[in-house]
Amino acid sequence: MIRIEDINFDEDYYNLLIRFLNKTTGLELGYYQRRHIEKRIKSRMIRVNCDRLELYYKYILGNPTEIEKFLNSFNINYSTFFRNWGVYEQFEDLILKSVNYSRSDIFSDLHPNLERKYIKKSKKNSSEIENKKININLKHKLRNKLSIEKFIKQSSLFKKLRDFSNFKGTINIWSCPCARGEEPYSIAIIIDNLMKQIPQFPEFRIVASDIDENAIERAKIGIYNEESTKNVSKYNEKKYFSKKKEGFGFNYKLNENIKEMIEFYSEDVMKRHQTSLIYDIIFCRYLFIYINRDARKRFLKILERRLNIGGLLFVGKTETILSSQSNLKLVDSLNRIYMKIN
Ligand SMILES: C[S@@+](CC[C@H](N)C(=O)[O-])C[C@H]1O[C@@H](n2cnc3c(N)ncnc32)[C@H](O)[C@@H]1O
């Protein structure tokens, strides 16, 4: 068995491998952190018993199925519906506040379907699940309420919607990168639910981009497994998905009306974005953690240029951006929301 410390990592073969993967998959590994790529390559080398990069390079050339395995080990497209669902609750609160509605005026439930999670892990009884739900609910409500008041009035969302019955434009939202569609579809589900309950609800345009063509094709199909739908609430599952038995588990087919709400683009956003829109909200979650310092700086500039003054940028819960290099100010540290200030 090869040990990680015995692996010989030749620079020339590293460059050859990166070029080969870029040509065959379109993946721009040059944007990613070197240590992240190296870790993935080494773990694949151990699996296929190669202690030198030269051997692994030759192995991958002769075994096309290894390309797929390498990409899977990278786990770059990982996403779930309502990932960190409290962030989506905050997003919903922002919209509600902007149109001068409160939670008690509408019906919405974003709580993950805890029963579905617990069935697999343990046999928790229903009162335990209920208590857990109540605790999560209270914690999120309190935190959201505290942070939202501070910045909502400066946001372009609020300014556009203050008098929304006379508002003729659109609220533009960009999910970038969107992986297999879980993120933009979560946004669309929230908007659809509000739209059905609030008269004269404004128009939202939701754009979603990813560099990975296959991920975009999968997004357009809109069928998901149990892992990617694990945070969908019972209410949203019933309302927006049809559940079908598949092997030992289930798959979840998203309703057509939600699919139609998204404009998908397969594109390398670092090079170009195919719309000329300026956005009120951008979700750019779980990309910054993978990419290197240079790529992060470039990406941030691109996002900043695409935001309205008062536009909001949502990044991943574990991500921090260097706002000293931009006009972006952290306005909600719990949910990692930045605002473009000028
Ligand atoms: C971990 S996923 C993020 C999914 C989603 N935002 C979320 O939070 O669940 C990262 C995605 O970034 C995409 N990506 C990487 N570089 C990109 C680029 N230059 N332009 C567009 N998408 C890119 C990958 O293809 C992958 O689908």
Tab-separated table of C-alpha atoms in Angstrom, residues 45-312:
chain	number	residue	atom	x	y	z
A	45	MET	CA	-2.788	7.862	-7.048
A	46	ILE	CA	-3.085	5.813	-3.860
A	47	ARG	CA	-6.327	4.244	-5.094
A	48	VAL	CA	-4.790	3.135	-8.392
A	49	ASN	CA	-1.429	2.243	-6.862
A	50	CYS	CA	0.855	4.783	-8.563
A	51	ASP	CA	3.688	6.249	-6.505
A	52	ARG	CA	4.997	8.571	-9.223
A	53	LEU	CA	3.032	11.259	-11.032
A	54	GLU	CA	4.469	10.079	-14.344
A	55	LEU	CA	2.804	6.684	-13.773
A	56	TYR	CA	-0.517	8.301	-12.857
A	57	TYR	CA	-0.386	10.551	-15.921
A	58	LYS	CA	0.124	7.500	-18.152
A	59	TYR	CA	-2.603	5.643	-16.271
A	60	ILE	CA	-5.188	8.389	-16.804
A	61	LEU	CA	-4.292	8.646	-20.524
A	62	GLY	CA	-4.948	4.923	-20.958
A	63	ASN	CA	-8.051	4.734	-18.734
A	64	PRO	CA	-10.728	7.272	-19.688
A	65	THR	CA	-12.949	6.159	-16.779
A	66	GLU	CA	-10.256	7.498	-14.416
A	67	ILE	CA	-11.057	11.054	-15.595
A	68	GLU	CA	-14.572	10.722	-14.230
A	69	LYS	CA	-13.287	9.206	-10.984
A	70	PHE	CA	-10.811	12.050	-10.564
A	71	LEU	CA	-13.555	14.639	-11.109
A	72	ASN	CA	-15.826	12.893	-8.623
A	73	SER	CA	-13.062	12.872	-6.019
A	74	PHE	CA	-12.746	16.619	-6.530
A	75	ASN	CA	-16.392	16.905	-5.544
A	76	ILE	CA	-16.495	20.286	-7.124
A	77	ASN	CA	-20.170	20.268	-8.070
A	78	TYR	CA	-21.393	19.412	-4.595
A	79	SER	CA	-24.492	21.351	-3.688
A	80	THR	CA	-27.839	20.830	-2.021
A	81	PHE	CA	-31.180	22.596	-2.115
A	82	PHE	CA	-31.383	25.145	0.719
A	83	ARG	CA	-27.749	24.538	1.717
A	84	ASN	CA	-27.436	26.300	5.109
A	85	TRP	CA	-31.185	26.815	5.068
A	86	GLY	CA	-31.032	29.694	7.610
A	87	VAL	CA	-29.355	31.797	4.910
A	88	TYR	CA	-32.354	31.233	2.653
A	89	GLU	CA	-34.641	32.210	5.495
A	90	GLN	CA	-32.694	35.451	5.747
A	91	PHE	CA	-33.065	35.941	1.980
A	92	GLU	CA	-36.824	35.421	2.302
A	93	ASP	CA	-36.964	37.875	5.220
A	94	LEU	CA	-35.150	40.473	3.125
A	95	ILE	CA	-37.776	40.226	0.415
A	96	LEU	CA	-40.642	40.280	2.899
A	97	LYS	CA	-39.250	43.299	4.665
A	98	SER	CA	-38.770	45.117	1.349
A	99	VAL	CA	-42.394	44.621	0.341
A	100	ASN	CA	-43.522	45.556	3.827
A	101	TYR	CA	-44.876	42.143	4.777
A	102	SER	CA	-44.086	40.097	7.838
A	103	ARG	CA	-43.768	36.344	8.334
A	104	SER	CA	-47.158	36.156	9.970
A	105	ASP	CA	-48.793	37.504	6.755
A	106	ILE	CA	-47.726	34.575	4.608
A	107	PHE	CA	-47.209	30.841	4.819
A	108	SER	CA	-43.720	29.505	4.304
A	109	ASP	CA	-41.744	26.640	5.797
A	110	LEU	CA	-38.059	26.214	5.086
A	111	HIS	CA	-37.271	23.814	7.915
A	112	PRO	CA	-35.446	20.777	6.620
A	113	ASN	CA	-37.526	17.640	6.705
A	114	LEU	CA	-35.875	16.319	9.853
A	115	GLU	CA	-37.872	13.088	9.798
A	116	ARG	CA	-36.207	12.197	6.505
A	117	LYS	CA	-32.728	12.739	7.974
A	118	TYR	CA	-33.434	10.954	11.219
A	119	ILE	CA	-35.017	7.870	9.699
A	120	LYS	CA	-31.621	6.945	8.322
A	121	LYS	CA	-29.435	7.901	11.257
A	122	SER	CA	-31.451	6.735	14.259
A	123	LYS	CA	-34.897	5.988	15.479
A	124	LYS	CA	-35.602	9.342	17.147
A	125	ASN	CA	-39.113	9.706	18.446
A	126	SER	CA	-41.402	12.400	17.104
A	127	SER	CA	-41.311	14.630	20.230
A	128	GLU	CA	-37.505	14.813	20.006
A	129	ILE	CA	-37.798	15.886	16.370
A	130	GLU	CA	-40.465	18.442	17.256
A	131	ASN	CA	-38.292	19.943	20.035
A	132	LYS	CA	-35.308	20.151	17.749
A	133	LYS	CA	-37.450	21.960	15.164
A	134	ILE	CA	-38.692	24.512	17.689
A	135	ASN	CA	-35.141	25.214	18.913
A	136	ILE	CA	-33.769	25.708	15.419
A	137	ASN	CA	-36.688	27.932	14.557
A	138	LEU	CA	-36.259	30.249	17.548
A	139	LYS	CA	-32.494	30.527	17.110
A	140	HIS	CA	-32.769	31.497	13.445
A	141	LYS	CA	-35.644	33.915	13.908
A	142	LEU	CA	-33.827	35.838	16.605
A	143	ARG	CA	-30.529	36.051	14.746
A	144	ASN	CA	-32.145	37.048	11.463
A	145	LYS	CA	-34.244	39.727	13.053
A	146	LEU	CA	-31.245	41.333	14.726
A	147	SER	CA	-29.039	41.551	11.672
A	148	ILE	CA	-31.564	42.493	9.002
A	149	GLU	CA	-32.633	45.812	10.517
A	150	LYS	CA	-29.147	47.221	10.235
A	151	PHE	CA	-28.696	47.075	6.493
A	152	ILE	CA	-31.963	46.409	4.711
A	153	LYS	CA	-32.831	50.052	4.053
A	154	GLN	CA	-29.580	50.677	2.166
A	155	SER	CA	-30.077	47.707	-0.135
A	156	SER	CA	-31.085	48.193	-3.769
A	157	LEU	CA	-33.720	45.500	-3.203
A	158	PHE	CA	-35.458	47.592	-0.547
A	159	LYS	CA	-35.117	50.824	-2.505
A	160	LYS	CA	-36.649	49.305	-5.620
A	161	LEU	CA	-39.497	47.607	-3.765
A	162	ARG	CA	-40.426	50.290	-1.261
A	163	ASP	CA	-43.369	51.209	-3.429
A	164	PHE	CA	-43.644	47.913	-5.257
A	165	SER	CA	-47.176	48.223	-6.569
A	166	ASN	CA	-45.815	50.953	-8.886
A	167	PHE	CA	-42.484	49.241	-9.590
A	168	LYS	CA	-42.202	48.366	-13.290
A	169	GLY	CA	-38.681	46.889	-13.451
A	170	THR	CA	-37.214	43.574	-12.323
A	171	ILE	CA	-35.179	42.427	-9.362
A	172	ASN	CA	-32.166	40.676	-10.827
A	173	ILE	CA	-30.596	37.721	-9.077
A	174	TRP	CA	-27.535	35.772	-10.196
A	175	SER	CA	-26.564	32.363	-8.872
A	176	CYS	CA	-22.926	31.983	-9.787
A	177	PRO	CA	-21.732	29.263	-9.735
A	178	CYS	CA	-24.922	27.239	-9.678
A	179	ALA	CA	-23.555	23.660	-9.963
A	180	ARG	CA	-26.519	21.381	-10.865
A	181	GLY	CA	-29.156	23.998	-10.183
A	182	GLU	CA	-29.896	23.357	-6.512
A	183	GLU	CA	-29.138	26.965	-5.512
A	184	PRO	CA	-31.101	28.915	-8.185
A	185	TYR	CA	-34.017	26.512	-7.838
A	186	SER	CA	-34.088	27.083	-4.060
A	187	ILE	CA	-34.279	30.818	-4.772
A	188	ALA	CA	-37.067	30.245	-7.315
A	189	ILE	CA	-39.063	28.118	-4.857
A	190	ILE	CA	-38.975	30.924	-2.279
A	191	ILE	CA	-40.031	33.514	-4.836
A	192	ASP	CA	-42.810	31.365	-6.281
A	193	ASN	CA	-44.211	30.734	-2.803
A	194	LEU	CA	-44.273	34.466	-2.016
A	195	MET	CA	-45.580	35.410	-5.460
A	196	LYS	CA	-48.632	33.177	-4.973
A	197	GLN	CA	-49.520	34.917	-1.704
A	198	ILE	CA	-48.627	38.576	-2.202
A	199	PRO	CA	-50.782	40.558	-4.660
A	200	GLN	CA	-48.895	42.565	-7.328
A	201	PHE	CA	-45.682	40.810	-6.350
A	202	PRO	CA	-42.752	42.277	-8.346
A	203	GLU	CA	-40.967	40.500	-11.149
A	204	PHE	CA	-37.760	38.616	-10.389
A	205	ARG	CA	-35.279	37.515	-13.032
A	206	ILE	CA	-33.024	34.639	-11.947
A	207	VAL	CA	-29.866	33.893	-13.914
A	208	ALA	CA	-27.601	30.921	-13.153
A	209	SER	CA	-24.099	30.175	-14.479
A	210	ASP	CA	-21.591	27.380	-14.187
A	211	ILE	CA	-18.461	26.502	-16.124
A	212	ASP	CA	-19.412	22.828	-16.165
A	213	GLU	CA	-21.608	21.999	-19.164
A	214	ASN	CA	-22.681	18.654	-17.717
A	215	ALA	CA	-23.759	20.295	-14.478
A	216	ILE	CA	-25.902	22.765	-16.464
A	217	GLU	CA	-27.447	19.924	-18.485
A	218	ARG	CA	-28.274	18.107	-15.240
A	219	ALA	CA	-29.762	21.318	-13.852
A	220	LYS	CA	-32.057	21.635	-16.861
A	221	ILE	CA	-33.280	18.059	-16.364
A	222	GLY	CA	-34.123	18.852	-12.739
A	223	ILE	CA	-34.122	15.386	-11.152
A	224	TYR	CA	-32.330	15.074	-7.811
A	225	ASN	CA	-31.356	12.392	-5.321
A	226	GLU	CA	-31.979	12.211	-1.583
A	227	GLU	CA	-28.659	13.803	-0.666
A	228	SER	CA	-29.241	16.983	-2.688
A	229	THR	CA	-32.810	17.367	-1.415
A	230	LYS	CA	-32.069	16.539	2.244
A	231	ASN	CA	-32.702	20.133	3.382
A	232	VAL	CA	-35.991	20.565	1.541
A	233	SER	CA	-38.880	21.060	3.941
A	234	LYS	CA	-41.885	18.733	3.898
A	235	TYR	CA	-44.021	21.657	2.702
A	236	ASN	CA	-41.738	22.442	-0.265
A	237	GLU	CA	-41.220	18.776	-1.090
A	238	LYS	CA	-44.967	18.273	-1.455
A	239	LYS	CA	-45.521	21.506	-3.318
A	240	TYR	CA	-42.593	21.505	-5.745
A	241	PHE	CA	-41.374	17.930	-6.324
A	242	SER	CA	-42.737	14.594	-7.458
A	243	LYS	CA	-41.120	11.784	-5.548
A	244	LYS	CA	-40.409	8.479	-7.275
A	245	LYS	CA	-38.968	5.190	-6.011
A	246	GLU	CA	-35.592	4.519	-7.581
A	247	GLY	CA	-33.621	1.410	-6.521
A	248	PHE	CA	-33.326	1.483	-2.725
A	249	GLY	CA	-34.109	5.188	-2.412
A	250	PHE	CA	-36.124	7.929	-4.071
A	251	ASN	CA	-35.567	10.578	-6.658
A	252	TYR	CA	-37.207	13.992	-6.708
A	253	LYS	CA	-38.394	15.593	-9.925
A	254	LEU	CA	-38.754	19.362	-9.771
A	255	ASN	CA	-41.976	20.920	-11.087
A	256	GLU	CA	-41.812	22.497	-14.532
A	257	ASN	CA	-43.000	25.927	-13.360
A	258	ILE	CA	-39.907	26.269	-11.154
A	259	LYS	CA	-37.579	25.063	-13.911
A	260	GLU	CA	-38.991	27.707	-16.241
A	261	MET	CA	-38.051	30.474	-13.820
A	262	ILE	CA	-34.289	30.090	-14.396
A	263	GLU	CA	-32.064	31.233	-17.280
A	264	PHE	CA	-29.086	28.872	-17.317
A	265	TYR	CA	-25.710	29.659	-18.894
A	266	SER	CA	-22.760	27.351	-19.220
A	267	GLU	CA	-19.812	29.746	-19.110
A	268	ASP	CA	-16.470	30.461	-17.505
A	269	VAL	CA	-17.472	33.537	-15.553
A	270	MET	CA	-13.829	34.482	-15.160
A	271	LYS	CA	-13.769	35.090	-18.927
A	272	ARG	CA	-17.234	36.414	-19.687
A	273	HIS	CA	-20.835	36.492	-18.558
A	274	GLN	CA	-23.415	36.318	-21.309
A	275	THR	CA	-25.934	38.814	-19.980
A	276	SER	CA	-25.409	42.542	-19.569
A	277	LEU	CA	-27.453	42.641	-16.370
A	278	ILE	CA	-26.536	44.433	-13.181
A	279	TYR	CA	-27.758	42.464	-10.189
A	280	ASP	CA	-29.474	43.301	-6.911
A	281	ILE	CA	-28.434	40.012	-5.372
A	282	ILE	CA	-25.631	37.623	-6.253
A	283	PHE	CA	-25.222	34.226	-4.657
A	284	CYS	CA	-21.586	33.166	-5.022
A	285	ARG	CA	-21.344	30.385	-2.496
A	286	TYR	CA	-18.630	27.773	-2.077
A	287	LEU	CA	-16.361	28.781	-4.897
A	288	PHE	CA	-13.943	31.081	-3.069
A	289	ILE	CA	-12.807	28.251	-0.781
A	290	TYR	CA	-11.520	26.253	-3.753
A	291	ILE	CA	-9.821	28.887	-5.869
A	292	ASN	CA	-6.401	30.464	-5.450
A	293	ARG	CA	-5.661	34.014	-4.344
A	294	ASP	CA	-5.319	35.476	-7.851
A	295	ALA	CA	-8.506	33.870	-9.089
A	296	ARG	CA	-10.352	35.040	-5.974
A	297	LYS	CA	-9.312	38.648	-6.578
A	298	ARG	CA	-10.361	38.511	-10.240
A	299	PHE	CA	-13.645	36.835	-9.458
A	300	LEU	CA	-14.479	39.330	-6.765
A	301	LYS	CA	-13.860	42.252	-9.142
A	302	ILE	CA	-16.197	40.676	-11.698
A	303	LEU	CA	-18.942	40.191	-9.122
A	304	GLU	CA	-18.520	43.686	-7.748
A	305	ARG	CA	-18.871	45.220	-11.210
A	306	ARG	CA	-22.091	43.263	-11.712
A	307	LEU	CA	-23.706	44.482	-8.489
A	308	ASN	CA	-25.909	47.543	-8.135
A	309	ILE	CA	-24.973	50.038	-5.438
A	310	GLY	CA	-26.695	48.507	-2.416
A	311	GLY	CA	-26.544	45.103	-4.109
A	312	LEU	CA	-26.057	42.090	-1.857
